[in-house]
mmCIF file of C-alpha atoms in Angstrom:
data_model
loop_
_atom_site.group_PDB
_atom_site.id
_atom_site.type_symbol
_atom_site.label_atom_id
_atom_site.label_comp_id
_atom_site.label_asym_id
_atom_site.label_seq_id
_atom_site.Cartn_x
_atom_site.Cartn_y
_atom_site.Cartn_z
ATOM 1 C CA UNK A 707 -25.066 61.082 -24.575
ATOM 2 C CA UNK A 708 -22.368 63.640 -23.709
ATOM 3 C CA UNK A 709 -20.156 60.936 -22.213
ATOM 4 C CA UNK A 710 -20.599 58.819 -25.306
ATOM 5 C CA UNK A 711 -19.780 61.794 -27.547
ATOM 6 C CA UNK A 712 -16.482 62.224 -25.671
ATOM 7 C CA UNK A 713 -15.705 58.524 -26.059
ATOM 8 C CA UNK A 714 -16.595 58.635 -29.755
ATOM 9 C CA UNK A 715 -14.360 61.650 -30.330
ATOM 10 C CA UNK A 716 -11.439 59.822 -28.718
ATOM 11 C CA UNK A 717 -11.926 56.886 -31.090
ATOM 12 C CA UNK A 718 -12.110 59.103 -34.181
ATOM 13 C CA UNK A 719 -8.912 60.921 -33.146
ATOM 14 C CA UNK A 720 -6.972 57.674 -32.903
ATOM 15 C CA UNK A 721 -4.131 57.356 -35.459
ATOM 16 C CA UNK A 722 -5.694 54.199 -36.894
ATOM 17 C CA UNK A 723 -9.164 55.644 -37.350
ATOM 18 C CA UNK A 724 -8.572 57.306 -40.734
ATOM 19 C CA UNK A 725 -9.619 54.288 -42.931
ATOM 20 C CA UNK A 726 -12.997 54.275 -41.227
ATOM 21 C CA UNK A 727 -13.858 57.979 -41.346
ATOM 22 C CA UNK A 728 -15.427 57.899 -44.818
ATOM 23 C CA UNK A 729 -17.638 55.405 -46.659
ATOM 24 C CA UNK A 730 -15.697 52.646 -48.410
ATOM 25 C CA UNK A 731 -14.784 53.663 -51.976
ATOM 26 C CA UNK A 732 -16.127 50.484 -53.486
ATOM 27 C CA UNK A 733 -15.767 51.578 -57.106
ATOM 28 C CA UNK A 734 -12.383 53.246 -56.731
ATOM 29 C CA UNK A 735 -10.885 50.249 -54.929
ATOM 30 C CA UNK A 736 -12.515 47.788 -57.286
ATOM 31 C CA UNK A 737 -14.336 45.944 -54.521
ATOM 32 C CA UNK A 738 -16.949 44.371 -56.808
ATOM 33 C CA UNK A 739 -18.194 41.883 -54.198
ATOM 34 C CA UNK A 740 -18.342 44.365 -51.284
ATOM 35 C CA UNK A 741 -22.123 44.757 -51.206
ATOM 36 C CA UNK A 742 -22.544 40.995 -51.493
ATOM 37 C CA UNK A 743 -20.524 40.499 -48.307
ATOM 38 C CA UNK A 744 -21.527 43.603 -46.364
ATOM 39 C CA UNK A 745 -25.286 44.007 -45.906
ATOM 40 C CA UNK A 746 -25.211 47.394 -44.154
ATOM 41 C CA UNK A 747 -22.185 49.635 -44.839
ATOM 42 C CA UNK A 748 -21.301 52.145 -42.096
ATOM 43 C CA UNK A 749 -18.492 54.602 -41.340
ATOM 44 C CA UNK A 750 -17.512 56.929 -38.494
ATOM 45 C CA UNK A 751 -18.094 60.067 -40.586
ATOM 46 C CA UNK A 752 -21.697 59.119 -41.253
ATOM 47 C CA UNK A 753 -22.200 58.384 -37.559
ATOM 48 C CA UNK A 754 -20.806 61.799 -36.638
ATOM 49 C CA UNK A 755 -23.192 63.564 -39.025
ATOM 50 C CA UNK A 756 -26.163 61.628 -37.644
ATOM 51 C CA UNK A 757 -25.151 62.520 -34.084
ATOM 52 C CA UNK A 758 -24.889 66.208 -34.982
ATOM 53 C CA UNK A 759 -28.292 66.027 -36.670
ATOM 54 C CA UNK A 760 -29.853 64.294 -33.643
ATOM 55 C CA UNK A 761 -30.879 61.358 -35.801
ATOM 56 C CA UNK A 762 -30.235 58.891 -32.990
ATOM 57 C CA UNK A 763 -32.861 58.429 -30.283
ATOM 58 C CA UNK A 764 -30.517 56.828 -27.754
ATOM 59 C CA UNK A 765 -26.903 55.899 -27.078
ATOM 60 C CA UNK A 766 -27.355 52.211 -27.800
ATOM 61 C CA UNK A 767 -28.195 52.977 -31.446
ATOM 62 C CA UNK A 768 -24.891 54.846 -31.866
ATOM 63 C CA UNK A 769 -23.006 52.064 -30.068
ATOM 64 C CA UNK A 770 -24.449 49.503 -32.504
ATOM 65 C CA UNK A 771 -23.388 51.581 -35.551
ATOM 66 C CA UNK A 772 -19.833 52.088 -34.262
ATOM 67 C CA UNK A 773 -19.443 48.357 -33.682
ATOM 68 C CA UNK A 774 -20.852 47.771 -37.171
ATOM 69 C CA UNK A 775 -18.074 49.907 -38.723
ATOM 70 C CA UNK A 776 -15.328 47.724 -37.260
ATOM 71 C CA UNK A 777 -17.231 44.450 -37.655
ATOM 72 C CA UNK A 778 -17.740 45.157 -41.372
ATOM 73 C CA UNK A 779 -14.000 45.779 -41.824
ATOM 74 C CA UNK A 780 -13.140 42.571 -40.001
ATOM 75 C CA UNK A 781 -15.714 40.626 -41.977
ATOM 76 C CA UNK A 782 -14.557 41.769 -45.426
ATOM 77 C CA UNK A 783 -10.794 41.759 -44.811
ATOM 78 C CA UNK A 784 -8.631 38.819 -43.836
ATOM 79 C CA UNK A 785 -7.079 38.661 -40.374
ATOM 80 C CA UNK A 786 -3.552 39.221 -41.700
ATOM 81 C CA UNK A 787 -4.438 42.494 -43.442
ATOM 82 C CA UNK A 788 -3.744 45.898 -41.859
ATOM 83 C CA UNK A 789 -7.357 47.103 -42.030
ATOM 84 C CA UNK A 790 -8.482 44.023 -40.091
ATOM 85 C CA UNK A 791 -5.885 44.590 -37.363
ATOM 86 C CA UNK A 792 -6.696 48.300 -37.117
ATOM 87 C CA UNK A 793 -10.438 47.624 -36.880
ATOM 88 C CA UNK A 794 -9.903 44.931 -34.250
ATOM 89 C CA UNK A 795 -7.717 47.238 -32.132
ATOM 90 C CA UNK A 796 -10.161 50.156 -32.293
ATOM 91 C CA UNK A 797 -13.112 47.881 -31.512
ATOM 92 C CA UNK A 798 -11.324 46.617 -28.405
ATOM 93 C CA UNK A 799 -10.598 50.159 -27.205
ATOM 94 C CA UNK A 800 -14.166 51.172 -27.925
ATOM 95 C CA UNK A 801 -15.611 48.240 -25.952
ATOM 96 C CA UNK A 802 -13.374 49.068 -22.980
ATOM 97 C CA UNK A 803 -14.648 52.637 -22.910
ATOM 98 C CA UNK A 804 -18.210 51.451 -23.345
ATOM 99 C CA UNK A 805 -17.977 49.258 -20.247
ATOM 100 C CA UNK A 806 -17.094 52.322 -18.149
ATOM 101 C CA UNK A 807 -20.289 54.185 -19.064
ATOM 102 C CA UNK A 808 -22.579 51.156 -18.890
ATOM 103 C CA UNK A 809 -23.541 51.536 -15.181
ATOM 104 C CA UNK A 810 -24.503 55.169 -15.729
ATOM 105 C CA UNK A 811 -26.378 54.225 -18.905
ATOM 106 C CA UNK A 812 -28.391 51.498 -17.163
ATOM 107 C CA UNK A 813 -29.226 53.884 -14.321
ATOM 108 C CA UNK A 814 -30.413 56.563 -16.728
ATOM 109 C CA UNK A 815 -32.441 54.075 -18.754
ATOM 110 C CA UNK A 816 -34.176 52.822 -15.607
ATOM 111 C CA UNK A 817 -34.870 56.373 -14.518
ATOM 112 C CA UNK A 818 -36.276 57.214 -17.931
ATOM 113 C CA UNK A 819 -38.437 54.080 -17.946
ATOM 114 C CA UNK A 820 -39.836 54.970 -14.523
ATOM 115 C CA UNK A 821 -40.600 58.509 -15.655
ATOM 116 C CA UNK A 822 -42.334 57.240 -18.791
ATOM 117 C CA UNK A 823 -44.358 54.741 -16.748
ATOM 118 C CA UNK A 824 -45.390 57.471 -14.325
ATOM 119 C CA UNK A 825 -46.316 59.781 -17.170
ATOM 120 C CA UNK A 826 -48.363 57.029 -18.805
ATOM 121 C CA UNK A 827 -50.126 56.315 -15.500
ATOM 122 C CA UNK A 828 -50.904 60.009 -15.038
ATOM 123 C CA UNK A 829 -52.293 60.235 -18.556
ATOM 124 C CA UNK A 830 -54.421 57.154 -17.929
ATOM 125 C CA UNK A 831 -55.772 58.623 -14.692
ATOM 126 C CA UNK A 832 -56.516 61.903 -16.435
ATOM 127 C CA UNK A 833 -58.304 60.064 -19.233
ATOM 128 C CA UNK A 834 -60.342 57.972 -16.794
ATOM 129 C CA UNK A 835 -61.258 61.075 -14.794
ATOM 130 C CA UNK A 836 -62.375 62.830 -17.971
ATOM 131 C CA UNK A 837 -64.436 59.810 -19.008
ATOM 132 C CA UNK A 838 -66.016 59.597 -15.549
ATOM 133 C CA UNK A 839 -66.904 63.282 -15.658
ATOM 134 C CA UNK A 840 -68.350 62.888 -19.142
ATOM 135 C CA UNK A 841 -70.408 59.901 -17.982
ATOM 136 C CA UNK A 842 -71.658 61.855 -14.968
ATOM 137 C CA UNK A 843 -72.608 64.839 -17.106
ATOM 138 C CA UNK A 844 -74.398 62.574 -19.580
ATOM 139 C CA UNK A 845 -76.241 60.845 -16.751
ATOM 140 C CA UNK A 846 -77.343 64.219 -15.381
ATOM 141 C CA UNK A 847 -78.519 65.300 -18.811
ATOM 142 C CA UNK A 848 -80.511 62.101 -19.262
ATOM 143 C CA UNK A 849 -82.043 62.577 -15.823
ATOM 144 C CA UNK A 850 -83.083 66.116 -16.749
ATOM 145 C CA UNK A 851 -84.557 64.830 -20.002
ATOM 146 C CA UNK A 852 -86.547 62.194 -18.108
ATOM 147 C CA UNK A 853 -87.891 64.838 -15.753
ATOM 148 C CA UNK A 854 -88.852 67.061 -18.663
ATOM 149 C CA UNK A 855 -90.602 64.189 -20.431
ATOM 150 C CA UNK A 856 -92.509 63.394 -17.242
ATOM 151 C CA UNK A 857 -93.562 67.028 -16.898
ATOM 152 C CA UNK A 858 -94.660 67.090 -20.525
ATOM 153 C CA UNK A 859 -96.661 63.912 -20.063
ATOM 154 C CA UNK A 860 -98.349 65.280 -16.962
ATOM 155 C CA UNK A 861 -99.122 68.511 -18.815
ATOM 156 C CA UNK A 862 -100.651 66.641 -21.757
ATOM 157 C CA UNK A 863 -102.792 64.473 -19.498
ATOM 158 C CA UNK A 864 -103.967 67.455 -17.484
ATOM 159 C CA UNK A 865 -105.184 69.093 -20.664
ATOM 160 C CA UNK A 866 -107.094 65.961 -21.654
ATOM 161 C CA UNK A 867 -110.657 65.433 -20.525
ATOM 162 C CA UNK A 868 -111.476 63.021 -17.716
ATOM 163 C CA UNK A 869 -112.637 59.536 -18.576
ATOM 164 C CA UNK A 870 -116.398 59.102 -18.352
ATOM 165 C CA UNK A 871 -118.054 56.408 -16.238
ATOM 166 C CA UNK A 872 -118.818 54.449 -19.383
ATOM 167 C CA UNK A 873 -115.190 54.664 -20.520
ATOM 168 C CA UNK A 874 -113.982 53.440 -17.126
ATOM 169 C CA UNK A 875 -116.337 50.451 -17.367
ATOM 170 C CA UNK A 876 -114.995 49.740 -20.830
ATOM 171 C CA UNK A 877 -111.435 49.988 -19.566
ATOM 172 C CA UNK A 878 -112.242 47.558 -16.750
ATOM 173 C CA UNK A 879 -113.673 45.067 -19.221
ATOM 174 C CA UNK A 880 -110.740 45.522 -21.601
ATOM 175 C CA UNK A 881 -108.258 44.818 -18.806
ATOM 176 C CA UNK A 882 -109.902 41.433 -18.348
ATOM 177 C CA UNK A 883 -109.210 40.561 -22.003
ATOM 178 C CA UNK A 884 -105.443 41.167 -21.752
ATOM 179 C CA UNK A 885 -102.925 38.354 -21.821
ATOM 180 C CA UNK A 886 -101.203 37.583 -18.492
ATOM 181 C CA UNK A 887 -98.028 39.274 -19.711
ATOM 182 C CA UNK A 888 -99.820 42.456 -20.818
ATOM 183 C CA UNK A 889 -101.947 42.404 -17.682
ATOM 184 C CA UNK A 890 -98.814 42.362 -15.540
ATOM 185 C CA UNK A 891 -97.524 45.363 -17.472
ATOM 186 C CA UNK A 892 -100.800 47.203 -16.907
ATOM 187 C CA UNK A 893 -100.716 46.494 -13.167
ATOM 188 C CA UNK A 894 -97.154 47.708 -13.065
ATOM 189 C CA UNK A 895 -98.315 51.032 -14.541
ATOM 190 C CA UNK A 896 -100.764 51.331 -11.672
ATOM 191 C CA UNK A 897 -98.032 50.617 -9.118
ATOM 192 C CA UNK A 898 -95.807 53.328 -10.640
ATOM 193 C CA UNK A 899 -98.288 56.005 -9.616
ATOM 194 C CA UNK A 900 -99.344 54.127 -6.490
ATOM 195 C CA UNK A 901 -96.308 52.397 -4.904
ATOM 196 C CA UNK A 902 -98.500 50.677 -2.296
ATOM 197 C CA UNK A 903 -100.424 48.817 -4.996
ATOM 198 C CA UNK A 904 -99.401 45.090 -4.909
ATOM 199 C CA UNK A 905 -98.914 44.573 -8.637
ATOM 200 C CA UNK A 906 -97.079 41.265 -8.198
ATOM 201 C CA UNK A 907 -99.521 39.674 -5.737
ATOM 202 C CA UNK A 908 -101.365 36.457 -6.765
ATOM 203 C CA UNK A 909 -104.682 38.282 -6.390
ATOM 204 C CA UNK A 910 -105.221 42.033 -6.608
ATOM 205 C CA UNK A 911 -108.206 44.335 -6.306
ATOM 206 C CA UNK A 912 -108.031 47.230 -8.728
ATOM 207 C CA UNK A 913 -110.430 50.117 -8.152
ATOM 208 C CA UNK A 914 -110.620 52.070 -11.397
ATOM 209 C CA UNK A 915 -112.404 55.009 -9.773
ATOM 210 C CA UNK A 916 -109.545 55.831 -7.393
ATOM 211 C CA UNK A 917 -106.857 55.924 -10.077
ATOM 212 C CA UNK A 918 -105.440 59.232 -11.249
ATOM 213 C CA UNK A 919 -106.295 60.625 -14.658
ATOM 214 C CA UNK A 920 -102.659 60.090 -15.724
ATOM 215 C CA UNK A 921 -102.846 56.403 -14.834
ATOM 216 C CA UNK A 922 -106.239 55.934 -16.511
ATOM 217 C CA UNK A 923 -105.110 57.480 -19.772
ATOM 218 C CA UNK A 924 -101.896 55.444 -19.725
ATOM 219 C CA UNK A 925 -103.922 52.272 -19.144
ATOM 220 C CA UNK A 926 -106.404 53.192 -21.860
ATOM 221 C CA UNK A 927 -103.693 53.726 -24.497
ATOM 222 C CA UNK A 928 -101.775 50.623 -23.422
ATOM 223 C CA UNK A 929 -104.850 48.378 -23.423
ATOM 224 C CA UNK A 930 -105.918 49.565 -26.876
ATOM 225 C CA UNK A 931 -102.472 48.887 -28.336
ATOM 226 C CA UNK A 932 -102.127 45.515 -26.575
ATOM 227 C CA UNK A 933 -105.509 44.243 -27.730
ATOM 228 C CA UNK A 934 -104.873 45.469 -31.257
ATOM 229 C CA UNK A 935 -101.515 43.673 -31.349
ATOM 230 C CA UNK A 936 -103.095 40.495 -29.969
ATOM 231 C CA UNK A 937 -105.850 40.637 -32.599
ATOM 232 C CA UNK A 938 -103.328 41.060 -35.430
ATOM 233 C CA UNK A 939 -101.273 38.188 -34.099
ATOM 234 C CA UNK A 940 -104.224 35.826 -33.811
ATOM 235 C CA UNK A 941 -105.534 36.687 -37.305
ATOM 236 C CA UNK A 942 -102.127 36.134 -38.868
ATOM 237 C CA UNK A 943 -101.399 32.791 -37.216
ATOM 238 C CA UNK A 944 -101.971 29.994 -39.758
ATOM 239 C CA UNK A 945 -100.575 27.218 -37.610
ATOM 240 C CA UNK A 946 -102.627 27.850 -34.468
ATOM 241 C CA UNK A 947 -104.623 24.607 -34.759
ATOM 242 C CA UNK A 948 -101.502 22.435 -34.547
ATOM 243 C CA UNK A 949 -100.507 24.059 -31.289
ATOM 244 C CA UNK A 950 -103.859 23.678 -29.493
ATOM 245 C CA UNK A 951 -102.778 20.603 -27.552
ATOM 246 C CA UNK A 952 -99.722 22.422 -26.166
ATOM 247 C CA UNK A 953 -101.439 25.715 -25.366
ATOM 248 C CA UNK A 954 -104.808 24.493 -24.038
ATOM 249 C CA UNK A 955 -103.679 24.440 -20.449
ATOM 250 C CA UNK A 956 -102.048 27.866 -20.784
ATOM 251 C CA UNK A 957 -105.266 29.343 -22.207
ATOM 252 C CA UNK A 958 -107.225 27.970 -19.268
ATOM 253 C CA UNK A 959 -104.836 29.620 -16.859
ATOM 254 C CA UNK A 960 -105.042 32.885 -18.797
ATOM 255 C CA UNK A 961 -108.836 32.833 -18.734
ATOM 256 C CA UNK A 962 -108.842 32.110 -15.038
ATOM 257 C CA UNK A 963 -106.443 35.014 -14.398
ATOM 258 C CA UNK A 964 -108.596 37.369 -16.490
ATOM 259 C CA UNK A 965 -111.742 36.341 -14.637
ATOM 260 C CA UNK A 966 -110.069 36.937 -11.271
ATOM 261 C CA UNK A 967 -108.936 40.425 -12.264
ATOM 262 C CA UNK A 968 -112.286 41.258 -13.865
ATOM 263 C CA UNK A 969 -114.177 40.050 -10.788
ATOM 264 C CA UNK A 970 -111.922 42.097 -8.527
ATOM 265 C CA UNK A 971 -112.472 45.206 -10.663
ATOM 266 C CA UNK A 972 -116.241 44.701 -10.753
ATOM 267 C CA UNK A 973 -116.373 44.124 -6.983
ATOM 268 C CA UNK A 974 -114.543 47.389 -6.401
ATOM 269 C CA UNK A 975 -116.923 49.247 -8.736
ATOM 270 C CA UNK A 976 -119.988 47.719 -7.003
ATOM 271 C CA UNK A 977 -118.599 48.693 -3.600
ATOM 272 C CA UNK A 978 -118.160 52.298 -4.682
ATOM 273 C CA UNK A 979 -121.658 52.314 -6.215
ATOM 274 C CA UNK A 980 -123.173 51.057 -2.923
ATOM 275 C CA UNK A 981 -121.266 53.680 -0.968
ATOM 276 C CA UNK A 982 -122.570 56.371 -3.278
#
């Protein structure tokens, strides 16, 4: 920018620069068609004021305005007129000086682009690091919440009474009335408190008496809600008869699965009763 300012000052101090130092006096010179020919008027005085006010963001913007001053003069005036010749001569001198600073300009622009790219990359890394830290903190908070909920659930169950023998028998029977999907969910609950329990095995033996109070209460609440939902669904289905042919085989499989689970539960209860 300093080099360009020196070059610009040399052009403005040229003996032929005076017609271009102020805006064209369109009214005083009677140039009624000036604004029809010239789309963007420009003069060296205006450029100087903008440079002093730091209105330009880079050297290429100033270069374009200086060229515009002389190009406007050459466009409006005929080649034989003095203003045309003066503008052409100054433009040639200006272009020659511009060529000398071009290598330095390109080098500076590349350097600036690299610095901006590096700054952008650093900002992006900082942003990603902040987002990762925020995600980690949120994950830790959610983990703490899960632990607290588990503690609260354990505390609530511990304060509840133990299921009676009759209630356990009822729970065993209710498990046999669950749909295969709900039954799988119930078995999964058992495996959560007892990882060795084979919830996904084709056949399982579930001993109600050895389950923890937490598991029993979870099963009890789940079974009640599942059976209630199934009852509401069956009572609200008006088109069930038309689907009997498609679902008959599925119902048979469901009944067979329920009987297997119920038999396994009853066997386990009988075994414990004999031991006692």
